[in-house]
Amino acid sequence: MKGRSMATRFITDKLGRAGLAAFGLILAAALCAPTQARAASGDVQNGAKIYNKRCWWCHGKKGAADGPAATFLVPPPRDFSMGVYKYKTSAPTTPLPRDEDLFNRITNGMPGTGMPAWNDVLSDKDRWDLVAYIKSLTDLFGKEANPPALDFGKKKMGADMVEKGKKAFQDAKCFECHGQAGKGDLTKKLKEDSGIREWPRNLTKPWTFRGGNTPEDIFSRVTNGIPNTQMNSFAAATTGNGKLSEEDRWAVVNYVMSLADDSKKVKDGVTVVKGILRDALPKDENDPAWDTAPSTAYFLVPQIIQKERFFTPTNDGLKVRAFYNAKEVAFQLEWDDRTKSMPGDPVAESIAWDTLTPDAVAVQMPIGTFTGNEKPYFGHGDTSHAVSMLYWSAGTVQAPNAAKLFDYTGSGKREEVDPKTAGFATSASYKDGTWRVMMKRTLTTANKEKVTQLEPGQYIPVAFANWDGSNGEAGSKHTLTTWYWLLLMPPTGSEVVVIPVVVFFALVGGQLAAAALMKKK
Amino acid sequence: MQFLKPILAIVVAYLLIKLGVPFLGSLMHPGTWPVVPSAVMKMYMAFIILGTLLSYTYSEEGYNALIGPIVDVYSNPAKAAIKFGLVFVIGAFGAFVAYQYVKPTFDPPVELRSVHPAPPSSAELWGKSFQIQSLKNPLRDDKANFAKNVEEGGAIFFKNCFYCHGDKLDGKGHFAAGFNPLPANFTDVGTIAQLTESFVFWRVGTGGPGLPGEGTPWISAMPVWHTLLSEEELWKVIMFIYDYTGYAPRVTTEVK
């Protein structure tokens, strides 16, 4: 019965999609024709109906960005009563976005924010009706026609444009906000016109671009700037005074796209930190040997599970590598962090809004030898399953780099263990918006019941936590991962080569012998 | 070309099991691709190969038709090049199969969990004992305030649940990807649509840590809501998730 209803659901679903696709095609065709904005003909009443079911929770009943969810979001929802939109492709001369801009945001959502893509639950017509409705929430748009699109000029892509763009990135001083390596490691405090704090985008993670990451999208951002933020328009006839000519804007687009670092993108299904056997462990966190180990990227999500919950994270991911030898294991933890937060550091002090606390990172594994299926609760373990935590803190300028070892039997229930008992040592450095921390410890310890015992070939649950000290993160206010796995990869035995070779020669020999026999006959 | 027939029969049978079965499965459960486990696959293939060979070599001429061309390739001096090619290919294929067997595989352990384990008969929340089986949502009787309660439930959802369960209640909130198991998708027929309100009340009230062992409480990120919300707020948010998705709570007391 259930199977049948699912099958019919499947079929109607597919038909529905095909229908939608056909509808989309017709619409696209209609759009290509030089038409007036679609929203002009949108049904405001229908838009209001959908808005009042789906959108007001964030954007507010009257569009003033004061819905119940608003205070739980960074960035906050857009205030439609102001009529200021951030991601526009209209000409730099008008403050208004094009109808297509609003439509595209509603359709595709905005990565890294609370604004989801609505194309899976709302039809094209519904989305155009919504555009008409949200435009009606301010009188800024008046009766004016859809503003003209910006001039994309002559798009140019290629290696020479990347080189050129590197220079344009300097000329336009993009680095002052986005950092020399593009990771958003700003050098000055930034705030939106509305007064709230803002962080520049990490350009090495294009999958987090909110207005899209195609060359045209980025060109639009550079040309128009991002209204309401301190990123201004860079459009000008010639390069100079922090402005860029059309060609240099395309060049900087090429450069931005060349900065993408896919190794920091979380890959579906890749959940295991694979520790590689190596006699000599890397000497520090920047040892080139690390490049030969596979890396695994994880999402960091804020602690939103237990009191005090925390909803406004800045760091979004962590990359992990590991090596081990007969005695020790070494982890390299790498994450992009816009600020080097160490109390006493002058740059960090000047950017911080709250009291500056030290950046920190932690690795958590079950205590003792992990045997069975029952893991400790992923948030600091539980009363019957303790976890061991390797904790590093940036410390202060006077006393940097503090390493600590803890046992936890639940949130807040911890006991400090002497790091020497596990030979636990750390080293760390911050460069161009990235922290790298190396943690080393022995595989096994004498106090077996106090520290995780690591055995090559065993899957051991591992979880991570991270604190950004310039974001007021301390104590239970931090980001974390759920349980993943650590596997110290056992060396592959010689049988992996020997057995296939033996099989090959046996088969060849056997066939030749059989052929000889057949010939005799 | 008689001897190609059994080979063709085996290949077709293989494809049917390898692709046909998962395809049928995907029709029954959209979005899934249930492959036949490799151990079962090997067993089926052994029977199929054996059966095909038996049926083709049953008669004398069948046997000759099958074996004739093979003997010819191996013993005919004019076909020496083909012979050596075949010898090599078969050897290499054997080595490849052997490698597949001995090469180390690194699949992390799968954690099997029962998504809807049987709830306990009673639960202790807010210092009060709740009998799960007979529990009713008291707000359902208040027909006059239905819309108001649902809207208040919505506000609770959009302060406490949406960043995991999604603005669209589809389990894709902006923090959802950081958790495993993923937050439940309420628009799917497999979650609240097949649950009673009392079961949902127990699940929301006691969260991940409230699950019995077979529900793997240690990996569920679902918070323990009785520590963060009141009893009335819980019932309201439950009414909201049913109202928004258009599902009605299951009414029988038996829980799947």
Coordinates of C-alpha atoms in Angstrom, one line a residue, chain A:
Chain A
M1 CA 0.0 0.0 0.0
K2 CA 2.7 2.4 1.1
G3 CA 4.8 1.3 -1.9
R4 CA 2.1 2.0 -4.3
S5 CA 1.3 5.5 -3.0
M6 CA 5.1 6.2 -3.2
A7 CA 5.2 5.0 -6.8
T8 CA 2.3 7.2 -7.8
R9 CA 3.9 10.1 -5.8
F10 CA 7.1 9.5 -7.8
I11 CA 5.3 9.6 -11.1
T12 CA 3.2 12.7 -10.3
D13 CA 6.4 14.3 -8.9
K14 CA 8.3 13.6 -12.2
L15 CA 5.4 14.9 -14.3
G16 CA 5.1 17.9 -12.1
R17 CA 8.8 18.6 -12.6
A18 CA 8.6 18.1 -16.3
G19 CA 5.7 20.5 -16.3
L20 CA 7.6 23.1 -14.3
A21 CA 10.6 22.7 -16.6
A22 CA 8.4 23.3 -19.6
F23 CA 6.9 26.3 -17.9
G24 CA 10.4 27.5 -17.1
L25 CA 11.5 27.2 -20.7
I26 CA 8.5 29.2 -21.9
L27 CA 9.2 31.8 -19.3
A28 CA 12.9 32.0 -20.2
A29 CA 11.9 32.4 -23.8
A30 CA 9.5 35.2 -22.7
L31 CA 12.2 36.8 -20.7
C32 CA 14.7 36.9 -23.6
A33 CA 12.2 39.0 -25.5
P34 CA 12.7 42.6 -24.5
T35 CA 9.9 42.7 -22.0
Q36 CA 9.2 45.1 -19.2
A37 CA 9.8 43.7 -15.7
R38 CA 7.7 40.7 -14.9
A39 CA 6.9 42.0 -11.5
A40 CA 4.9 44.9 -13.0
S41 CA 2.3 42.4 -13.9
G42 CA 2.8 40.3 -10.7
D43 CA -0.3 39.6 -8.6
V44 CA 0.4 41.5 -5.4
Q45 CA -2.6 39.8 -3.6
N46 CA -1.3 36.3 -4.3
G47 CA 2.2 37.5 -3.3
A48 CA 0.9 38.8 0.0
K49 CA -0.8 35.5 0.7
I50 CA 2.4 33.5 0.2
Y51 CA 4.5 36.1 2.1
N52 CA 2.2 35.7 5.1
K53 CA 2.6 32.0 5.1
R54 CA 6.3 31.7 4.3
C55 CA 8.3 34.9 4.6
W56 CA 7.1 37.0 7.5
W57 CA 8.8 34.8 10.1
C58 CA 12.0 36.5 9.2
H59 CA 11.2 39.5 7.1
G60 CA 8.4 40.7 9.4
K61 CA 4.7 41.3 8.9
K62 CA 5.2 44.6 7.2
G63 CA 8.6 43.8 5.8
A64 CA 10.6 45.6 8.5
A65 CA 12.9 42.6 9.2
D66 CA 11.4 42.1 12.6
G67 CA 9.9 38.6 12.4
P68 CA 10.4 36.2 15.3
A69 CA 13.5 34.6 13.7
A70 CA 15.2 37.9 12.9
T71 CA 17.4 38.1 16.1
F72 CA 18.7 34.6 15.5
L73 CA 20.2 35.4 12.1
V74 CA 23.5 36.8 10.9
P75 CA 23.2 38.5 8.5
P76 CA 19.8 39.7 9.6
P77 CA 16.9 39.4 7.1
R78 CA 16.5 42.2 4.5
D79 CA 14.3 45.1 5.6
F80 CA 11.9 45.5 2.7
S81 CA 10.4 48.7 4.1
M82 CA 13.7 50.4 3.4
G83 CA 14.0 49.3 -0.2
V84 CA 17.7 48.8 0.1
Y85 CA 18.9 45.6 -1.6
K86 CA 22.5 44.4 -1.5
Y87 CA 22.8 42.3 -4.6
K88 CA 21.8 44.3 -7.7
T89 CA 22.7 44.1 -11.4
S90 CA 21.1 47.4 -12.3
A91 CA 23.2 50.3 -13.5
P92 CA 25.4 51.9 -10.8
T93 CA 23.5 55.2 -11.3
T94 CA 20.3 53.8 -9.7
P95 CA 20.0 52.7 -6.1
L96 CA 17.2 50.3 -7.1
P97 CA 17.6 46.7 -7.9
R98 CA 16.1 45.1 -11.0
D99 CA 13.1 42.8 -10.6
E100 CA 15.3 39.9 -11.8
D101 CA 17.6 40.5 -8.9
L102 CA 14.9 39.9 -6.4
F103 CA 13.5 37.0 -8.4
N104 CA 16.9 35.4 -8.5
R105 CA 17.5 35.7 -4.8
I106 CA 14.1 34.2 -4.0
T107 CA 14.7 31.5 -6.5
N108 CA 18.3 30.5 -5.6
G109 CA 18.5 31.6 -2.0
M110 CA 21.6 33.0 -0.4
P111 CA 24.3 30.6 0.7
G112 CA 25.5 30.9 4.2
T113 CA 22.5 32.8 5.4
G114 CA 19.0 31.9 6.6
M115 CA 17.5 32.8 3.2
P116 CA 16.8 29.5 1.4
A117 CA 16.1 28.8 -2.2
W118 CA 12.4 28.7 -2.8
N119 CA 12.3 27.2 -6.3
D120 CA 11.4 23.8 -4.9
V121 CA 8.2 24.8 -3.2
L122 CA 7.0 27.9 -5.1
S123 CA 6.2 28.2 -8.8
D124 CA 7.8 30.8 -11.1
K125 CA 4.5 32.7 -11.0
D126 CA 4.4 32.7 -7.2
R127 CA 7.9 34.0 -7.1
W128 CA 7.2 36.8 -9.5
D129 CA 4.1 37.6 -7.4
L130 CA 6.3 37.8 -4.3
V131 CA 8.6 40.2 -6.1
A132 CA 5.6 42.4 -6.9
Y133 CA 4.5 42.2 -3.3
I134 CA 7.8 43.0 -1.6
K135 CA 8.3 45.9 -3.9
S136 CA 5.0 47.3 -2.7
L137 CA 6.2 47.3 0.9
T138 CA 8.2 50.6 0.2
D139 CA 7.2 53.5 -2.0
L140 CA 10.8 53.8 -3.3
F141 CA 10.0 51.9 -6.4
G142 CA 7.0 54.1 -7.1
K143 CA 5.6 53.6 -10.6
E144 CA 9.0 53.6 -12.2
A145 CA 9.9 51.0 -14.8
N146 CA 12.4 48.3 -14.1
P147 CA 15.8 50.0 -14.0
P148 CA 18.2 49.3 -16.8
A149 CA 20.8 46.6 -16.4
L150 CA 24.5 47.5 -15.8
D151 CA 26.8 47.4 -18.8
F152 CA 28.8 44.2 -18.8
G153 CA 31.0 45.5 -21.6
K154 CA 33.5 43.0 -23.0
K155 CA 33.9 40.0 -20.8
K156 CA 37.4 38.6 -20.8
M157 CA 38.7 35.5 -19.1
G158 CA 42.1 33.9 -19.1
A159 CA 45.5 33.4 -17.4
D160 CA 46.8 36.9 -18.4
M161 CA 43.6 38.4 -16.9
V162 CA 44.3 36.7 -13.6
E163 CA 47.8 38.4 -13.5
K164 CA 46.2 41.7 -14.4
G165 CA 43.6 41.2 -11.8
K166 CA 46.2 40.6 -9.1
K167 CA 47.4 44.1 -9.7
A168 CA 43.9 45.5 -9.8
F169 CA 43.2 43.9 -6.5
Q170 CA 46.1 46.0 -5.1
D171 CA 45.1 49.2 -7.0
A172 CA 41.5 49.1 -5.7
K173 CA 42.7 48.2 -2.2
C174 CA 40.4 45.1 -2.0
F175 CA 43.0 43.7 0.4
E176 CA 42.2 46.2 3.1
C177 CA 39.0 44.4 3.7
H178 CA 39.4 41.0 2.0
G179 CA 43.0 40.4 3.1
Q180 CA 46.1 39.8 0.9
A181 CA 45.2 36.2 0.3
G182 CA 41.5 37.0 0.0
K183 CA 40.3 35.3 3.2
G184 CA 38.5 38.3 4.6
D185 CA 41.2 39.0 7.2
L186 CA 40.4 42.7 7.4
T187 CA 42.6 45.4 8.8
K188 CA 39.9 47.7 10.0
K189 CA 36.5 47.6 11.8
L190 CA 33.6 47.4 9.3
K191 CA 30.0 48.2 9.9
E192 CA 26.9 48.4 7.7
D193 CA 25.1 51.7 7.3
S194 CA 22.5 50.3 9.6
G195 CA 25.2 50.1 12.3
I196 CA 25.6 46.4 12.7
R197 CA 29.0 44.7 12.4
E198 CA 29.9 43.2 9.1
W199 CA 32.6 40.8 7.9
P200 CA 34.0 40.9 4.4
R201 CA 33.5 37.7 2.4
N202 CA 36.2 35.0 2.3
L203 CA 37.0 35.1 -1.4
T204 CA 38.7 31.6 -1.3
K205 CA 35.2 30.1 -0.6
P206 CA 33.1 31.1 -3.6
W207 CA 30.4 28.6 -2.5
T208 CA 29.6 31.1 0.2
F209 CA 29.0 34.1 -2.2
R210 CA 25.5 35.2 -1.5
G211 CA 24.8 36.9 -4.8
G212 CA 26.1 34.0 -6.9
N213 CA 29.7 33.1 -8.0
T214 CA 29.5 33.3 -11.8
P215 CA 31.9 35.8 -13.5
E216 CA 28.8 38.0 -14.2
D217 CA 27.7 37.9 -10.6
I218 CA 31.1 39.0 -9.3
F219 CA 31.4 41.6 -12.0
S220 CA 28.1 43.0 -10.8
R221 CA 29.3 43.1 -7.2
V222 CA 32.5 44.9 -8.1
T223 CA 30.7 47.3 -10.4
N224 CA 27.9 48.2 -8.0
G225 CA 29.5 47.5 -4.7
I226 CA 27.2 46.1 -2.1
P227 CA 24.7 48.7 -1.0
N228 CA 24.4 49.3 2.8
T229 CA 27.9 47.9 3.3
Q230 CA 31.3 49.5 3.2
M231 CA 32.1 47.8 -0.1
N232 CA 31.5 50.7 -2.6
S233 CA 31.1 50.7 -6.3
F234 CA 34.4 50.4 -8.2
A235 CA 33.0 51.5 -11.5
A236 CA 34.9 54.2 -13.3
A237 CA 36.1 55.1 -16.8
T238 CA 39.7 54.7 -15.8
T239 CA 41.6 52.9 -13.1
G240 CA 42.8 55.2 -10.2
N241 CA 41.7 56.5 -6.8
G242 CA 40.6 53.1 -5.8
K243 CA 38.3 52.8 -8.9
L244 CA 38.6 50.3 -11.7
S245 CA 38.1 50.6 -15.5
E246 CA 35.8 48.0 -17.1
E247 CA 38.7 45.9 -18.2
D248 CA 40.3 45.9 -14.8
R249 CA 37.0 45.0 -13.2
W250 CA 36.9 41.9 -15.5
A251 CA 40.5 41.3 -14.5
V252 CA 39.8 41.4 -10.8
V253 CA 36.9 39.0 -11.4
N254 CA 39.4 36.6 -13.0
Y255 CA 41.7 37.0 -10.0
V256 CA 38.9 36.4 -7.4
M257 CA 37.9 33.2 -9.2
S258 CA 41.5 32.0 -9.2
L259 CA 41.5 32.2 -5.4
A260 CA 39.0 29.4 -4.8
D261 CA 40.4 26.7 -2.5
D262 CA 38.3 23.6 -2.9
S263 CA 40.2 21.7 -0.2
K264 CA 38.2 23.7 2.4
K265 CA 34.8 22.7 0.9
V266 CA 33.1 19.9 2.7
K267 CA 32.8 16.8 0.4
D268 CA 29.7 14.7 0.7
G269 CA 30.4 11.4 2.4
V270 CA 34.1 12.2 3.2
T271 CA 34.0 11.9 7.0
V272 CA 37.2 10.1 8.0
V273 CA 40.5 11.7 9.0
K274 CA 43.0 9.4 7.5
G275 CA 46.2 9.3 9.5
I276 CA 49.2 8.3 7.4
L277 CA 52.1 6.3 8.7
R278 CA 55.4 8.2 8.6
D279 CA 58.6 7.5 10.6
A280 CA 59.4 11.2 11.1
L281 CA 56.4 13.2 12.1
P282 CA 56.3 16.8 10.8
K283 CA 58.3 19.2 12.9
D284 CA 55.7 21.9 13.1
E285 CA 52.3 23.0 11.7
N286 CA 53.9 24.5 8.5
D287 CA 56.1 21.5 7.6
P288 CA 55.8 20.9 3.9
A289 CA 55.3 17.2 4.7
W290 CA 51.7 18.0 5.5
D291 CA 50.9 18.5 1.9
T292 CA 51.4 14.8 1.3
A293 CA 48.7 13.8 3.7
P294 CA 45.0 13.7 2.6
S295 CA 42.9 16.4 4.2
T296 CA 39.3 16.3 5.3
A297 CA 37.0 19.3 5.6
Y298 CA 34.2 19.6 8.2
F299 CA 31.4 22.0 8.8
L300 CA 31.6 24.0 12.0
V301 CA 28.1 24.8 13.4
P302 CA 27.4 27.0 16.5
Q303 CA 26.5 25.4 19.8
I304 CA 22.7 25.7 19.5
I305 CA 21.8 22.6 21.6
Q306 CA 22.3 23.4 25.2
K307 CA 22.1 26.6 27.3
E308 CA 23.7 29.1 26.6
R309 CA 22.9 28.7 23.0
F310 CA 24.9 30.7 20.5
F311 CA 23.6 31.7 17.0
T312 CA 26.1 34.1 15.5
P313 CA 29.2 32.2 14.4
T314 CA 31.9 33.6 12.1
N315 CA 34.1 30.5 11.4
D316 CA 32.4 28.0 9.2
G317 CA 34.8 25.1 8.6
L318 CA 37.9 23.2 9.8
K319 CA 40.4 21.1 7.7
V320 CA 42.2 18.2 9.4
R321 CA 45.2 16.1 8.5
A322 CA 47.1 13.5 10.5
F323 CA 50.3 11.5 10.6
Y324 CA 51.4 8.8 13.0
N325 CA 54.4 6.6 13.7
A326 CA 55.1 3.8 16.2
K327 CA 54.9 6.2 19.2
E328 CA 53.0 9.3 18.4
V329 CA 50.2 10.9 16.4
A330 CA 50.3 14.5 15.0
F331 CA 47.2 16.5 13.8
Q332 CA 47.3 19.5 11.7
L333 CA 44.2 21.7 12.2
E334 CA 43.7 24.5 9.7
W335 CA 40.8 27.0 9.6
D336 CA 40.2 30.4 8.1
D337 CA 39.6 33.0 10.7
R338 CA 39.4 36.7 9.8
T339 CA 41.1 37.7 13.0
K340 CA 44.1 36.6 15.0
S341 CA 42.5 36.9 18.4
M342 CA 45.0 37.2 21.2
P343 CA 44.4 39.6 24.0
G344 CA 47.2 42.2 23.7
D345 CA 47.4 42.0 19.9
P346 CA 46.9 45.6 18.6
V347 CA 45.2 44.7 15.3
A348 CA 42.8 42.3 16.9
E349 CA 42.1 44.7 19.7
S350 CA 41.2 47.4 17.2
I351 CA 38.8 45.1 15.2
A352 CA 37.1 43.4 18.2
W353 CA 33.7 44.7 19.2
D354 CA 33.4 42.8 22.5
T355 CA 36.1 41.9 24.9
L356 CA 38.7 40.0 23.0
T357 CA 39.2 36.4 24.1
P358 CA 41.8 34.0 22.7
D359 CA 41.1 31.9 19.6
A360 CA 41.0 28.2 20.4
V361 CA 40.5 24.8 19.0
A362 CA 39.8 21.3 20.5
V363 CA 39.8 17.7 19.4
Q364 CA 37.5 15.3 21.3
M365 CA 37.7 11.5 21.3
P366 CA 36.2 8.9 23.7
I367 CA 38.3 8.1 26.7
G368 CA 40.2 4.8 27.0
T369 CA 40.0 2.2 24.2
F370 CA 36.9 2.7 21.9
T371 CA 35.4 -0.8 21.5
G372 CA 31.8 -0.8 20.5
N373 CA 29.0 1.0 19.0
E374 CA 28.0 3.1 21.9
K375 CA 29.7 6.4 21.6
P376 CA 29.7 9.1 24.2
Y377 CA 27.2 11.9 23.6
F378 CA 28.8 14.1 21.0
G379 CA 28.5 17.3 23.1
H380 CA 31.2 16.6 25.7
G381 CA 30.2 13.0 26.5
D382 CA 27.8 11.8 29.2
T383 CA 28.0 10.4 32.7
S384 CA 28.6 6.8 31.6
H385 CA 30.9 7.7 28.6
A386 CA 33.6 10.2 29.2
V387 CA 35.6 12.0 26.4
S388 CA 39.1 13.2 26.4
M389 CA 39.8 16.7 24.9
L390 CA 43.0 18.0 23.4
Y391 CA 42.6 21.8 23.8
W392 CA 44.8 24.5 22.3
S393 CA 44.3 28.2 23.0
A394 CA 46.1 31.1 21.3
G395 CA 46.7 32.5 24.7
T396 CA 47.8 36.1 25.1
V397 CA 50.6 38.1 23.6
Q398 CA 52.5 37.8 26.9
A399 CA 51.7 34.0 27.2
P400 CA 50.9 32.5 23.8
N401 CA 50.1 29.0 22.8
A402 CA 48.5 27.2 25.8
A403 CA 47.9 23.4 25.5
K404 CA 45.6 21.6 27.9
L405 CA 44.2 18.2 28.3
F406 CA 40.7 17.6 29.8
D407 CA 38.3 14.8 30.6
Y408 CA 34.6 15.5 30.2
T409 CA 31.6 13.6 31.5
G410 CA 29.0 16.1 30.1
S411 CA 28.9 19.7 29.4
G412 CA 30.6 21.7 32.1
K413 CA 31.7 18.6 34.0
R414 CA 35.4 18.5 33.4
E415 CA 38.7 17.5 35.0
E416 CA 42.1 18.6 34.0
V417 CA 44.7 15.9 33.2
D418 CA 48.5 16.6 33.1
P419 CA 49.3 17.0 29.4
K420 CA 52.7 15.4 30.0
T421 CA 51.0 12.1 30.7
A422 CA 50.1 11.9 27.0
G423 CA 53.2 13.8 25.8
F424 CA 50.7 16.4 24.5
A425 CA 52.4 19.4 22.8
T426 CA 51.2 22.0 20.3
S427 CA 52.6 24.6 18.0
A428 CA 50.7 27.2 16.0
S429 CA 50.9 30.1 13.7
Y430 CA 48.5 32.6 12.0
K431 CA 49.1 33.9 8.5
D432 CA 46.9 35.7 5.9
G433 CA 43.6 34.8 7.6
T434 CA 44.4 31.2 8.4
W435 CA 45.3 29.5 11.7
R436 CA 47.4 26.3 11.6
V437 CA 47.8 24.3 14.8
M438 CA 49.7 21.1 15.2
M439 CA 48.8 18.8 18.1
K440 CA 51.0 15.9 19.0
R441 CA 50.5 13.2 21.5
T442 CA 51.5 9.6 22.2
L443 CA 49.3 6.8 20.8
T444 CA 48.9 5.2 24.2
T445 CA 49.4 6.4 27.7
A446 CA 50.0 4.9 31.2
N447 CA 46.8 6.4 32.6
K448 CA 44.6 4.4 30.2
E449 CA 41.4 5.4 31.9
K450 CA 42.1 9.1 31.5
V451 CA 43.1 9.6 27.9
T452 CA 42.1 8.1 24.5
Q453 CA 44.1 5.1 23.5
L454 CA 44.9 5.1 19.8
E455 CA 45.4 2.0 17.8
P456 CA 46.2 1.9 14.1
G457 CA 43.5 0.2 12.0
Q458 CA 40.7 1.1 14.4
Y459 CA 38.0 3.6 13.7
I460 CA 37.9 6.1 16.6
P461 CA 35.1 8.7 16.9
V462 CA 36.5 12.2 16.7
A463 CA 34.8 15.6 17.0
F464 CA 36.1 19.2 16.9
A465 CA 35.4 22.5 18.5
N466 CA 36.5 26.0 17.7
W467 CA 36.4 29.4 19.3
D468 CA 36.7 32.8 17.5
G469 CA 37.9 35.2 20.2
S470 CA 36.9 38.3 18.1
N471 CA 33.4 37.1 18.0
G472 CA 32.9 36.9 21.8
E473 CA 33.3 33.1 21.7
A474 CA 34.3 31.6 25.0
G475 CA 33.1 28.7 27.2
S476 CA 30.0 27.1 25.8
K477 CA 29.7 29.9 23.1
H478 CA 31.6 28.2 20.3
T479 CA 31.3 26.2 17.1
L480 CA 31.6 22.5 16.9
T481 CA 31.3 19.4 14.7
T482 CA 29.4 16.2 15.3
W483 CA 31.2 12.8 15.6
Y484 CA 33.3 11.8 12.6
W485 CA 36.1 9.2 12.5
L486 CA 39.8 9.0 12.9
L487 CA 41.6 6.1 11.2
L488 CA 45.3 5.6 11.6
M489 CA 45.7 3.8 8.3
P490 CA 47.4 0.5 8.7
P491 CA 50.3 0.0 6.3
T492 CA 49.2 -2.1 3.3
G493 CA 50.8 -5.6 3.4
S494 CA 52.8 -7.1 0.5
E495 CA 50.0 -9.5 -0.2
V496 CA 48.2 -6.7 -2.1
V497 CA 50.9 -7.0 -4.8
V498 CA 52.0 -10.6 -4.4
I499 CA 48.6 -12.3 -4.7
P500 CA 47.5 -10.6 -8.0
V501 CA 50.9 -11.3 -9.6
V502 CA 50.7 -14.9 -8.6
V503 CA 47.2 -15.2 -10.0
F504 CA 48.4 -13.6 -13.3
F505 CA 51.2 -16.0 -13.8
A506 CA 49.2 -19.0 -12.8
L507 CA 46.5 -18.1 -15.3
V508 CA 49.0 -17.4 -18.1
G509 CA 50.9 -20.6 -17.4
G510 CA 47.8 -22.7 -17.1
Q511 CA 46.4 -21.5 -20.5
L512 CA 49.7 -22.0 -22.3
A513 CA 49.9 -25.6 -20.9
A514 CA 46.3 -26.3 -22.0
A515 CA 47.1 -24.9 -25.4
A516 CA 50.1 -27.2 -25.8
L517 CA 47.9 -30.2 -24.8
M518 CA 45.2 -29.2 -27.4
K519 CA 47.8 -29.0 -30.1
K520 CA 49.1 -32.5 -29.4
K521 CA 45.7 -33.9 -29.8

